[in-house]
Coordinates of C-alpha atoms and ligand atoms in Angstrom, one line a residue:
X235 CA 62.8 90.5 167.4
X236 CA 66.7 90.0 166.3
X237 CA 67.9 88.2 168.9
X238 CA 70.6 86.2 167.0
X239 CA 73.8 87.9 166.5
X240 CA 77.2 87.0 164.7
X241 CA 80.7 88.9 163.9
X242 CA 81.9 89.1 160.6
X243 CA 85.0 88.3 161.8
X244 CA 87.1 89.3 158.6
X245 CA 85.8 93.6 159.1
X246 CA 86.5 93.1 163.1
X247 CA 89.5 95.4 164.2
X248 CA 89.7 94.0 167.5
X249 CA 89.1 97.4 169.5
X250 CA 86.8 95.3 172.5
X251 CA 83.7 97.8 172.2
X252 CA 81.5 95.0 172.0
X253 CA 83.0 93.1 175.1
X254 CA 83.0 95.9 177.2
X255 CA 79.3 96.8 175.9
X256 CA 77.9 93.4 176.6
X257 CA 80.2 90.6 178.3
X258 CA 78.3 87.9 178.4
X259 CA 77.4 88.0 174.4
X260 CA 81.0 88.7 173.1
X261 CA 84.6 87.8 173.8
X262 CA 87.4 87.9 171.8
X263 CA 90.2 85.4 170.8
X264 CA 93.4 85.1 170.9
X265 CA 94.4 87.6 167.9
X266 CA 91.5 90.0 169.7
X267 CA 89.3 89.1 167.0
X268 CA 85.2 89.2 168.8
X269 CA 83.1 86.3 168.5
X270 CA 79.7 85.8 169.8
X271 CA 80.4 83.4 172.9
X272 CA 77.1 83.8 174.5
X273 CA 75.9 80.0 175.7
X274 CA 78.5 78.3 173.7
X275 CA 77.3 79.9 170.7
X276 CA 80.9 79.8 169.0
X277 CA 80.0 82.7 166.6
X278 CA 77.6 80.3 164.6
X279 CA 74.4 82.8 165.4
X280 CA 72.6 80.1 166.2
X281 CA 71.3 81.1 170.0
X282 CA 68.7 83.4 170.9
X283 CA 70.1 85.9 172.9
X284 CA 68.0 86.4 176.4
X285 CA 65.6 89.2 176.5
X286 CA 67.1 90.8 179.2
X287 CA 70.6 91.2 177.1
X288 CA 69.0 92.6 173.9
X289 CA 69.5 96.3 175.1
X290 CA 73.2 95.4 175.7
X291 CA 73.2 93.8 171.9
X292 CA 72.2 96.8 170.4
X293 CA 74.6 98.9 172.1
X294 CA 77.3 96.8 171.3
X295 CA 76.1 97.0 167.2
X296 CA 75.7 101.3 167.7
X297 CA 78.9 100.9 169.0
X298 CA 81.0 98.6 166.6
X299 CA 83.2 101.3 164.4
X300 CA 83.1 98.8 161.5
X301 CA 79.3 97.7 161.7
X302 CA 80.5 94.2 161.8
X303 CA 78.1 92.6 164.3
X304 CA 75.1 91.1 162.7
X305 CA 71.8 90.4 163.6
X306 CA 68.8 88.1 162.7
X307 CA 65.7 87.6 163.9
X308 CA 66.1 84.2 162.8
X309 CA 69.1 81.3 163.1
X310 CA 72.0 82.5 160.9
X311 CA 73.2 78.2 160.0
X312 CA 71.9 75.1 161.6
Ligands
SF4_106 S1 83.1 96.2 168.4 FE1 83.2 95.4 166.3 S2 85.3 95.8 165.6 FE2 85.3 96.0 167.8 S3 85.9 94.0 168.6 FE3 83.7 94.0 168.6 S4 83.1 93.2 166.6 FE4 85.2 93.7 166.5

């Protein structure tokens, strides 16, 4: 199951899909640049994502116009 997600925040054009898609995985920053914020993950990939929110993840990666939001079904960094 890939329930750990990241941005690759250099190819993320700031358009807020993602937030809108799924609010409690992604937020953006100041600049509008989306991060993965999802339990204080800070973008590191390194929380599961809850079962429940996985159908929101995926919508949020069909939905990303630069395919920037990765996933794993394993811990991205320690
Ligand atoms: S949908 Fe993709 S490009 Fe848009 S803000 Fe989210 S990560 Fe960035």
């Amino acid at each position: 199951m890939n329930n750990f997600a990241i941005v690759d925040q250099d190819s993320c054009i700031a358009c807020g899909a993602c937030n809108s898609e799924a609010p409690e995985i992604f937020d953006m920053d100041d600049n509008g640049i989306a991060g993965v914020i999802y339990e204080g993950d800070s973008n590191r990939g390194v929380t599961p994502i809850a079962e429940d929110l996985l159908e929101e993840l995926q919508e949020a990666v069909e939905n990303c116009p630069t395919n920037c939001i990765q996933l794993s079904a394993t811990p991205f960094a320690s």
